[in-house]
Tab-separated table of C-alpha atoms and ligand atoms in Angstrom:
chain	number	residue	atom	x	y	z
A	1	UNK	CA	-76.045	201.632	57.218
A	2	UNK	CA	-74.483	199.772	54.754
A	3	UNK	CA	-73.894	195.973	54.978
A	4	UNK	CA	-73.436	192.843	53.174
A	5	UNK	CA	-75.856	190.375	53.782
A	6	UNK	CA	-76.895	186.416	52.853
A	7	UNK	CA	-80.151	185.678	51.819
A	8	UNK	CA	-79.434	182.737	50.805
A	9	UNK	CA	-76.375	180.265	51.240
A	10	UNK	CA	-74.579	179.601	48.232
A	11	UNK	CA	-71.384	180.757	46.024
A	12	UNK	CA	-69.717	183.998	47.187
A	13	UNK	CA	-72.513	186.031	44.650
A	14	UNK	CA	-74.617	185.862	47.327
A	15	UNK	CA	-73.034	188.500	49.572
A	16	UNK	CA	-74.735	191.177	48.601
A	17	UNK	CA	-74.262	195.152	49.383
A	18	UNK	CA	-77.301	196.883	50.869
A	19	UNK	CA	-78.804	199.517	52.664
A	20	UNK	CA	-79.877	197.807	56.407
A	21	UNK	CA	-81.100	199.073	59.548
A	22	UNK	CA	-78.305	200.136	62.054
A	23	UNK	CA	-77.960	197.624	64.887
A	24	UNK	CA	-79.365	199.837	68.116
A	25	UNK	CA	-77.324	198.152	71.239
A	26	UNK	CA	-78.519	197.418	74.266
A	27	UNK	CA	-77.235	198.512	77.975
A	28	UNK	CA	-74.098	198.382	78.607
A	29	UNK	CA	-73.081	197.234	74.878
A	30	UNK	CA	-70.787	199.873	72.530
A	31	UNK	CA	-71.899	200.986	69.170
A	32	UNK	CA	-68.668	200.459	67.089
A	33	UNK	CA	-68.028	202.051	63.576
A	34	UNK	CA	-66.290	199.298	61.848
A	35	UNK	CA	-62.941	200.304	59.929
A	36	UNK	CA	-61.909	197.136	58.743
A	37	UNK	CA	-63.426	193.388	58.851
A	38	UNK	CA	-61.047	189.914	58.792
A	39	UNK	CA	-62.433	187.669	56.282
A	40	UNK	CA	-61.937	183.933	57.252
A	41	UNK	CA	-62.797	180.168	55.371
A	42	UNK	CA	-65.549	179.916	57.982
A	43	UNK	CA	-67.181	182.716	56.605
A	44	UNK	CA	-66.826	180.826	53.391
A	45	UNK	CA	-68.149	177.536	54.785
A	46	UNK	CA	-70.993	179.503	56.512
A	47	UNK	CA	-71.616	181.398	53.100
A	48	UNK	CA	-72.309	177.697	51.411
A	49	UNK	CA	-74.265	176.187	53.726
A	50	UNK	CA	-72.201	173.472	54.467
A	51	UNK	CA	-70.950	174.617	58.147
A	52	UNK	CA	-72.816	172.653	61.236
A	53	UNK	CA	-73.867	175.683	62.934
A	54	UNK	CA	-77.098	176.554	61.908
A	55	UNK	CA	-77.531	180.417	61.086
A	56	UNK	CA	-80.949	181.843	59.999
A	57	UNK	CA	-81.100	183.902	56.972
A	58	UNK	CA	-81.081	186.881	56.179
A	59	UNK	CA	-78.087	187.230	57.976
A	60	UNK	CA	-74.649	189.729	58.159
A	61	UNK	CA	-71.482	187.238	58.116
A	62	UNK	CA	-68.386	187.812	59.809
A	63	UNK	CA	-66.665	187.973	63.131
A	64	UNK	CA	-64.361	189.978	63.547
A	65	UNK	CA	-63.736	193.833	63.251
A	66	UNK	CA	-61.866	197.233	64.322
A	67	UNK	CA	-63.079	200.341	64.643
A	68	UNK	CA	-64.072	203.271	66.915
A	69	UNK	CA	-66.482	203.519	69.987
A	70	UNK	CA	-68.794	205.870	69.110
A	71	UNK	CA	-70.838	206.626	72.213
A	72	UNK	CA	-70.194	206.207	75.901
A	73	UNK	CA	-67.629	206.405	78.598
A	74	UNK	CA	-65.310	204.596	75.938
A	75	UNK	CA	-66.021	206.596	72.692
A	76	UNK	CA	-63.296	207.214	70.386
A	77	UNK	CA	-61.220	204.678	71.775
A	78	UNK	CA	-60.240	202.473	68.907
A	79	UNK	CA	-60.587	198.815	69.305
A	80	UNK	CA	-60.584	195.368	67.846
A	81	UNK	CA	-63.755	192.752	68.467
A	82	UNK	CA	-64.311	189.177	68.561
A	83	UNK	CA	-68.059	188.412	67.555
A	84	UNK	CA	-70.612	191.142	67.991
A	85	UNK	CA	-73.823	190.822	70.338
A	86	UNK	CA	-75.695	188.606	67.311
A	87	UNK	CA	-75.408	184.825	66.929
A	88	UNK	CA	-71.314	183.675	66.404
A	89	UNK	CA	-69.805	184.033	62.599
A	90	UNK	CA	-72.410	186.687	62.308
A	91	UNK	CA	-72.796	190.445	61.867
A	92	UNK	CA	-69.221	192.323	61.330
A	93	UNK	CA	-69.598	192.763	57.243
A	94	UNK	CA	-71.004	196.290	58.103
A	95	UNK	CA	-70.445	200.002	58.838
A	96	UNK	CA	-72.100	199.435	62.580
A	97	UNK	CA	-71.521	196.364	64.554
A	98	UNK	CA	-72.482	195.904	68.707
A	99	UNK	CA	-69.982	194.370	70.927
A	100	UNK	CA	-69.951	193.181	74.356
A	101	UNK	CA	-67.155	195.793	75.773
A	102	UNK	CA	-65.827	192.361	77.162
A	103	UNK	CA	-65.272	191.271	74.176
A	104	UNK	CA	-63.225	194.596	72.483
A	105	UNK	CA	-59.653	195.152	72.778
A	106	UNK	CA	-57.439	198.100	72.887
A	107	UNK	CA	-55.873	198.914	69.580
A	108	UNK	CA	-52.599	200.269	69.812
A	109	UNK	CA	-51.845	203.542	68.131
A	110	UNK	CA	-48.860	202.023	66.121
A	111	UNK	CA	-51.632	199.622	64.429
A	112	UNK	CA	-53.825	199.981	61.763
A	113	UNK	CA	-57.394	199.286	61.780
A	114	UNK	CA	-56.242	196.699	58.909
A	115	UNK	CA	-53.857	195.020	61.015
A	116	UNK	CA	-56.547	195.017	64.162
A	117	UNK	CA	-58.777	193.248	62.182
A	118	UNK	CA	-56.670	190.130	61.383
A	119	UNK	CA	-56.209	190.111	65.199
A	120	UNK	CA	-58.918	188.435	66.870
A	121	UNK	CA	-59.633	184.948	64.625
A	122	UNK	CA	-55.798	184.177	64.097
A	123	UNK	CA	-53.959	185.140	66.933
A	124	UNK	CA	-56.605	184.060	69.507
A	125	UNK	CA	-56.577	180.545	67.466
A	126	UNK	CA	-53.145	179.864	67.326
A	127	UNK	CA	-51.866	180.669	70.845
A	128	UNK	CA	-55.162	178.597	71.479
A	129	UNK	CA	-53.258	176.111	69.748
A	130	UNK	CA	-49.741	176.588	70.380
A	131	UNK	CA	-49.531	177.030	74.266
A	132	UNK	CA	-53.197	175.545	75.278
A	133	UNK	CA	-53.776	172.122	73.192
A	134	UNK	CA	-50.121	172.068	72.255
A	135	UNK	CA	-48.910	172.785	75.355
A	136	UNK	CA	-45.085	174.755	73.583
A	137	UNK	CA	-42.650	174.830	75.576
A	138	UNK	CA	-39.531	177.770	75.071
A	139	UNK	CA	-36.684	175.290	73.546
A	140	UNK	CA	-38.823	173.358	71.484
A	141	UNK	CA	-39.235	172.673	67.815
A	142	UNK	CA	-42.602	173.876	66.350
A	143	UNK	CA	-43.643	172.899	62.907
A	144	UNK	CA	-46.584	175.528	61.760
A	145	UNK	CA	-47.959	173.224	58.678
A	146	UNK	CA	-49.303	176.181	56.385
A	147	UNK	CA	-47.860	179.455	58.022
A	148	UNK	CA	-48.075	182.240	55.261
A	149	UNK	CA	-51.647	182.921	55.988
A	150	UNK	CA	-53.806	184.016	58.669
A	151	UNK	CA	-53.469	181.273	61.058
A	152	UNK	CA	-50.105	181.118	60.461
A	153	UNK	CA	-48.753	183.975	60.344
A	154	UNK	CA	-49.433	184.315	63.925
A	155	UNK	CA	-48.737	181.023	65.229
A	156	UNK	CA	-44.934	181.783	63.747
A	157	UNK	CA	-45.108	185.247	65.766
A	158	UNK	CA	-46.061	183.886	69.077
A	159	UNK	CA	-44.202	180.575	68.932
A	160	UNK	CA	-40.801	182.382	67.987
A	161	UNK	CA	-42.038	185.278	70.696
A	162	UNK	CA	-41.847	182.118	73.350
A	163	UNK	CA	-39.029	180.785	72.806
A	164	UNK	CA	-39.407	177.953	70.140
A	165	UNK	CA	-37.731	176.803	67.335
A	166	UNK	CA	-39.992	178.079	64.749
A	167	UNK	CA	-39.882	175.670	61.071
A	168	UNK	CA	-42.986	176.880	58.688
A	169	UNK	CA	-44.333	175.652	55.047
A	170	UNK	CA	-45.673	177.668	52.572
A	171	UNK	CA	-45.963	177.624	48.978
A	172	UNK	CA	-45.288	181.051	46.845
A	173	UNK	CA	-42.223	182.612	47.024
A	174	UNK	CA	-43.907	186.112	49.082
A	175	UNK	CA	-45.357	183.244	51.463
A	176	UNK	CA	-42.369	182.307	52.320
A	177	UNK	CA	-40.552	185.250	52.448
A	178	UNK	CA	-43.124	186.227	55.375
A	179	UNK	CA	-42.792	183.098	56.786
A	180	UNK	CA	-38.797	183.617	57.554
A	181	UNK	CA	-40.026	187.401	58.586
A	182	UNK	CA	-42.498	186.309	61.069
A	183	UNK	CA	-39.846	184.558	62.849
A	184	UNK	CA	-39.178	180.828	61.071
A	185	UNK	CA	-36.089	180.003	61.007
A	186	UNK	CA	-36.690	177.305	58.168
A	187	UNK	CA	-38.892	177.358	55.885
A	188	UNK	CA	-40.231	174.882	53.351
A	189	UNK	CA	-42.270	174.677	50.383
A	190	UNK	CA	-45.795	171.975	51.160
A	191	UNK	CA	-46.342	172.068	47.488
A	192	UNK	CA	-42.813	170.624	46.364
A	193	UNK	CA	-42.372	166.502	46.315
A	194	UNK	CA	-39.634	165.930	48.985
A	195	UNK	CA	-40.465	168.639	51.574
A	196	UNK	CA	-41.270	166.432	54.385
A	197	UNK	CA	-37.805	164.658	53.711
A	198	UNK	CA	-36.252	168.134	53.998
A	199	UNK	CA	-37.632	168.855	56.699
A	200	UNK	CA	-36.986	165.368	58.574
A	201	UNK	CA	-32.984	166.048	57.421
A	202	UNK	CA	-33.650	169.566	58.972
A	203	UNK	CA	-34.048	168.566	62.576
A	204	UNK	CA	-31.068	165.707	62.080
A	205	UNK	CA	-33.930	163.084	62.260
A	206	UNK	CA	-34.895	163.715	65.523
A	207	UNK	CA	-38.611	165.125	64.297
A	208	UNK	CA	-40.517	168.500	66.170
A	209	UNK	CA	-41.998	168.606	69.218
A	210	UNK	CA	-45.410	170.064	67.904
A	211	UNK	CA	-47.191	170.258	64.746
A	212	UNK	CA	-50.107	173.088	64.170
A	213	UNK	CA	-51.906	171.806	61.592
A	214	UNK	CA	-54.060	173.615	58.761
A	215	UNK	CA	-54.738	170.813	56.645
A	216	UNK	CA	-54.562	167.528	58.115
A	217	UNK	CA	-56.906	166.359	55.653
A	218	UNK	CA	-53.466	165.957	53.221
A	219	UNK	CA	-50.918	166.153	55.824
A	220	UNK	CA	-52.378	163.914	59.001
A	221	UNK	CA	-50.792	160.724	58.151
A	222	UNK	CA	-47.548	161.789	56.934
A	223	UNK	CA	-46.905	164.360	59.964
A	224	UNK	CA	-46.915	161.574	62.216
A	225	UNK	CA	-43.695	160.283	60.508
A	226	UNK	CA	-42.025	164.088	61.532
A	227	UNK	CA	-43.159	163.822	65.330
A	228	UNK	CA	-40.146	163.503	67.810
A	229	UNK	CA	-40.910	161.527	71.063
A	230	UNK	CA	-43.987	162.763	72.970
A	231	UNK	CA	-44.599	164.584	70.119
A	232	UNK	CA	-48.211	166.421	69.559
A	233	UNK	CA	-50.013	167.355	66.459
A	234	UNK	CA	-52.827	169.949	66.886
A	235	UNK	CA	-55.414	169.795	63.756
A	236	UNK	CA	-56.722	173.780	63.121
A	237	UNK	CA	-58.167	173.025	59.743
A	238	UNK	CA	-59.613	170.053	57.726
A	239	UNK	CA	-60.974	170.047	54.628
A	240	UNK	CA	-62.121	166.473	54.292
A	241	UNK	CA	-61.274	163.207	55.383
A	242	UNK	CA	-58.002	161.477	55.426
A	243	UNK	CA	-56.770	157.495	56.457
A	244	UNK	CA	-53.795	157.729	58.853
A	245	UNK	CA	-51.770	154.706	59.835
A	246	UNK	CA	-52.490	154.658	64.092
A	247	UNK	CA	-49.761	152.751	64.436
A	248	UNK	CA	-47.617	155.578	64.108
A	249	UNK	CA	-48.379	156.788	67.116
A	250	UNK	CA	-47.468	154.215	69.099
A	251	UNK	CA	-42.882	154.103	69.309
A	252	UNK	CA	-42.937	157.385	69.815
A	253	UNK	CA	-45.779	157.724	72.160
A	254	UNK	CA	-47.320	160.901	70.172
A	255	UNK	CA	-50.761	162.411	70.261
A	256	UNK	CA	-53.203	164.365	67.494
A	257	UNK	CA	-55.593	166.620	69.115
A	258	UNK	CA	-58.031	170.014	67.671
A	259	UNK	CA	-58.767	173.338	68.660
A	260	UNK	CA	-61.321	175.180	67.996
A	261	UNK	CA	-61.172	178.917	68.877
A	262	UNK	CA	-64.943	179.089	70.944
A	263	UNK	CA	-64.562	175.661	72.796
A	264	UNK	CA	-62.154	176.562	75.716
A	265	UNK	CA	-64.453	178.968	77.123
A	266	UNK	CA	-64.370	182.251	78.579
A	267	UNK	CA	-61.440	181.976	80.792
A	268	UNK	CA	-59.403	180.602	77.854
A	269	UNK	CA	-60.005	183.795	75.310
A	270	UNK	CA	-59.401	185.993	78.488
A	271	UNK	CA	-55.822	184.110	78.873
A	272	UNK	CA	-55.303	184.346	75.125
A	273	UNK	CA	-56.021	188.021	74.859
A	274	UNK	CA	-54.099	188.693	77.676
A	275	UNK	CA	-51.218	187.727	76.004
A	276	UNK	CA	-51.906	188.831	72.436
A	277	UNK	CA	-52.403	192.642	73.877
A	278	UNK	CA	-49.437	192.082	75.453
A	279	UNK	CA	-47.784	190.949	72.521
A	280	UNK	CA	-48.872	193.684	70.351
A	281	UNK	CA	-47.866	196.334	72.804
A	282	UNK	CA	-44.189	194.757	73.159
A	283	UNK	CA	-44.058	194.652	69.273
A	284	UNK	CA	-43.031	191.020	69.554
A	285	UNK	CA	-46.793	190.087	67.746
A	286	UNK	CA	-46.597	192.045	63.953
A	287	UNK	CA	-50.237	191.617	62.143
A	288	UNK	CA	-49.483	190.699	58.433
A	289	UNK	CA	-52.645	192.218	56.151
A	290	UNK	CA	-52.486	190.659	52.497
A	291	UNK	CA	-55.124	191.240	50.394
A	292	UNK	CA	-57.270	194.579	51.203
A	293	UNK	CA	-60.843	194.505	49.469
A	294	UNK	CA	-63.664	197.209	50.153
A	295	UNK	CA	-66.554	195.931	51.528
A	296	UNK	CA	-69.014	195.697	48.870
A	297	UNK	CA	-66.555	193.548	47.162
A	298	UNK	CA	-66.722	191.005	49.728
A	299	UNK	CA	-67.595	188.447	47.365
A	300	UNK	CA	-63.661	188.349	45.578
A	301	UNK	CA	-62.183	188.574	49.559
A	302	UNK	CA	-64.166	185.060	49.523
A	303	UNK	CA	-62.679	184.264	46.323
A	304	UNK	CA	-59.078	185.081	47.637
A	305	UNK	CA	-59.158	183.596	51.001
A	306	UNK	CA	-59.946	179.991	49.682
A	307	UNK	CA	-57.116	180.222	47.260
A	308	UNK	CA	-53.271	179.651	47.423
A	309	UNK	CA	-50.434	181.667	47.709
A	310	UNK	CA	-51.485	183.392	51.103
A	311	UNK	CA	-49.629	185.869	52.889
A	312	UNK	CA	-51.488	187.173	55.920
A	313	UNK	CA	-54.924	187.789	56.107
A	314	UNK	CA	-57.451	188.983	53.838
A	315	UNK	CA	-59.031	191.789	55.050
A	316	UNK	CA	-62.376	194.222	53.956
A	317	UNK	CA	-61.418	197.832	54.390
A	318	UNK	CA	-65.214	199.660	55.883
B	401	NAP	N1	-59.960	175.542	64.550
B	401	NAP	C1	-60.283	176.853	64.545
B	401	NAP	O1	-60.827	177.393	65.504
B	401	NAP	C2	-59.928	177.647	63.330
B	401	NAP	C3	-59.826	179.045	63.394
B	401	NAP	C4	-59.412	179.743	62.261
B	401	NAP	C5	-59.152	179.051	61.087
B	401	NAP	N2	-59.318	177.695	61.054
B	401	NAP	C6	-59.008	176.913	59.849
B	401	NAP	O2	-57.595	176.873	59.720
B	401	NAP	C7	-57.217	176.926	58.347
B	401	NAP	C8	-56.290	178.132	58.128
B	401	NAP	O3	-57.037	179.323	58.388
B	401	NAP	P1	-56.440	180.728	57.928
B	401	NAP	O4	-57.358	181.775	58.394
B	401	NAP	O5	-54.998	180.815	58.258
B	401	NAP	O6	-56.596	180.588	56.328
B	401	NAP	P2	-55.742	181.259	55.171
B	401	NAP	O7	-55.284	182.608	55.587
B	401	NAP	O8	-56.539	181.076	53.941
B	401	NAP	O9	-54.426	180.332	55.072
B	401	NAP	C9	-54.464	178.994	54.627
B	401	NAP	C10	-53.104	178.381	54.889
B	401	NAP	O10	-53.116	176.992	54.535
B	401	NAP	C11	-51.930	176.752	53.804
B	401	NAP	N3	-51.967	175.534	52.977
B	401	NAP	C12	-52.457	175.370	51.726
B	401	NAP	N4	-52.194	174.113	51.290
B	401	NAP	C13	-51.509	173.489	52.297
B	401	NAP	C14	-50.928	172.187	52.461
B	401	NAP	N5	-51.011	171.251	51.504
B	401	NAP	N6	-50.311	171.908	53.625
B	401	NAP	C15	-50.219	172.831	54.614
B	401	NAP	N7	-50.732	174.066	54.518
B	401	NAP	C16	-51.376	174.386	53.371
B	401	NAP	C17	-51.770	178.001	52.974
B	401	NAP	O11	-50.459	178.107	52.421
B	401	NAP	P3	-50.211	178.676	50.908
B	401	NAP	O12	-51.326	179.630	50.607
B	401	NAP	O13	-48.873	179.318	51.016
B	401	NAP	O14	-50.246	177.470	50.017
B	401	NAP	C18	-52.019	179.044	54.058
B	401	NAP	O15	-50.854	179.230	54.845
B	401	NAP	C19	-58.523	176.978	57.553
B	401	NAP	O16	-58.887	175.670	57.177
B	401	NAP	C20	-59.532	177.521	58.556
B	401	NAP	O17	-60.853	177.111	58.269
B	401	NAP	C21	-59.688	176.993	62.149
């Protein structure tokens, strides 16, 4: 099959497109053909060498994908995957990728293999976020600090799906625009001087319940001025380190907490998913594909997904 693989970590011109052996799976594992593969930073931090897991090279990167059973009780159903049967962030830049049928997930008709793919990653993430670290409530004012891409994008679904008060930041005009169709119903710009002011004035001064974060290395110290009492931040992404003033924590008795998609466990994706297919098959949950790259040019989806202006995911079309 064809695949991109990592010889070496480095800038994205090491992904390289070649011929590889198809993955054979074992018993009771599925041999997908992939259709479409999300692309995600990690990927990109994983790429460089500069992510703590350590992954041995050669190695296929990626870790998420739809695409079609092709053999057993389950073939042709179409499906979308989290991880395949290799070592995490590994293995789903290819035509042929082995799941754990645990891990796949019915696609519904009305999707496209595009749209399954920016499933898994994002959605699983932020209602990781939203409902398990951040524990939302329906009512409440949610603040989804950098919502126009991946991430995001479905954090603004599911919160507004529950109930919330959805406000979201993003910073092209398109970004935005998605933002407010997503489900926002305010949305602000994080690259303009005074938007933390505006959105302070939004909620009358009273500050949001819950802040999903996807750069708290700019934003940490100065979302803990927007928190209303008991309010929570939950950090998604980092890029760095940042000094925060503690004591803002302390009048209104607020909290700043991570997720990370892997570390609740088994039960935790299995509660997420539940809800997500659930989501997708009430319409409610909308996946938002931006930029569409064929594989073999996996190196400018790298490119794209580290720069601004997002709106929805990046995907590699198989
Ligand atoms: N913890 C986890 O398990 C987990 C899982 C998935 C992703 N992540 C991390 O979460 C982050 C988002 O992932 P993604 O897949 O959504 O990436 P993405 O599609 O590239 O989106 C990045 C988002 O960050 C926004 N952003 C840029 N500058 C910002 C600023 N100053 N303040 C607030 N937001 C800003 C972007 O907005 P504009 O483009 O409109 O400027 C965009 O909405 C990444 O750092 C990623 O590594 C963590």
């Amino acid at each position: 099959m064809k695949a991109i693989r990592i010889h070496h970590f480095g800038g994205p011109d090491v992904l390289s497109y070649e011929d590889v052996p198809d993955p054979v799976p074992h018993e009771g594992e599925w041999l997908v053909r992939v259709r479409a593969v999300g692309v995600n930073p990690v990927d990109t931090y994983v790429r460089s060498g500069t992510y703590g897991a350590a992954i041995a090279t050669p190695y296929i990167p990626g870790t998420e994908i739809s695409g079609e059973v092709l053999d057993g009780p389950a073939a042709g159903r179409r499906v979308f995957c989290l991880g395949t049967t290799g070592p995490r962030h590994t293995g789903c830049y290819a035509e042929l990728v082995t799941v754990k049928p645990t891990d796949a997930y019915e696609l519904p008709a009305h999707l496209s293999f595009e749209q399954g793919a920016a499933v898994p990653v994002a959605y699983a993430t932020a209602y990781r976020g939203l409902f398990e670290r951040g524990g939302l409530q329906p009512g409440q004012t949610v603040l989804i600090h950098g919502a126009s891409g991946g991430v995001g994008s479905a954090a603004v679904q599911l919160a507004a799906a529950a109930g919330a008060i959805v406000l979201g930041t993003a910073s092209s005009d398109a970004g935005r625009e998605q933002v407010r169709l997503d489900g926002a119903s305010a949305v602000f710009d994080h690259k303009s001087p005074d938007y933390m002011h505006e959105i302070a004035r939004h909620t009358a001064s009273r500050g949001v319940d819950l802040i999903l974060e996807m750069l708290a290395s700019t934003n940490l110290d100065r979302d803990l001025d927007l928190l209303a009492h008991a309010g929570r931040i939950v950090v998604v992404g980092s890029r760095g380190k940042i000094e925060i003033d503690p004591r803002k924590t302390m009048a209104r008795e607020t909290s700043i907490t991570g997720v990370m998609l892997w570390s609740g466990g088994d039960a935790s994706l299995r509660r997420a998913f539940a809800a997500i297919e659930a989501g997708l098959a009430n319409r409610s949950l909308r996946p938002v594909v931006g930029d569409v790259f064929d594989l073999k040019d996996a190196a400018l989806a790298h490119q794209r997904v580290m720069q601004d202006a997002s709106r929805g995911k990046v995907v590699l079309r198989v």
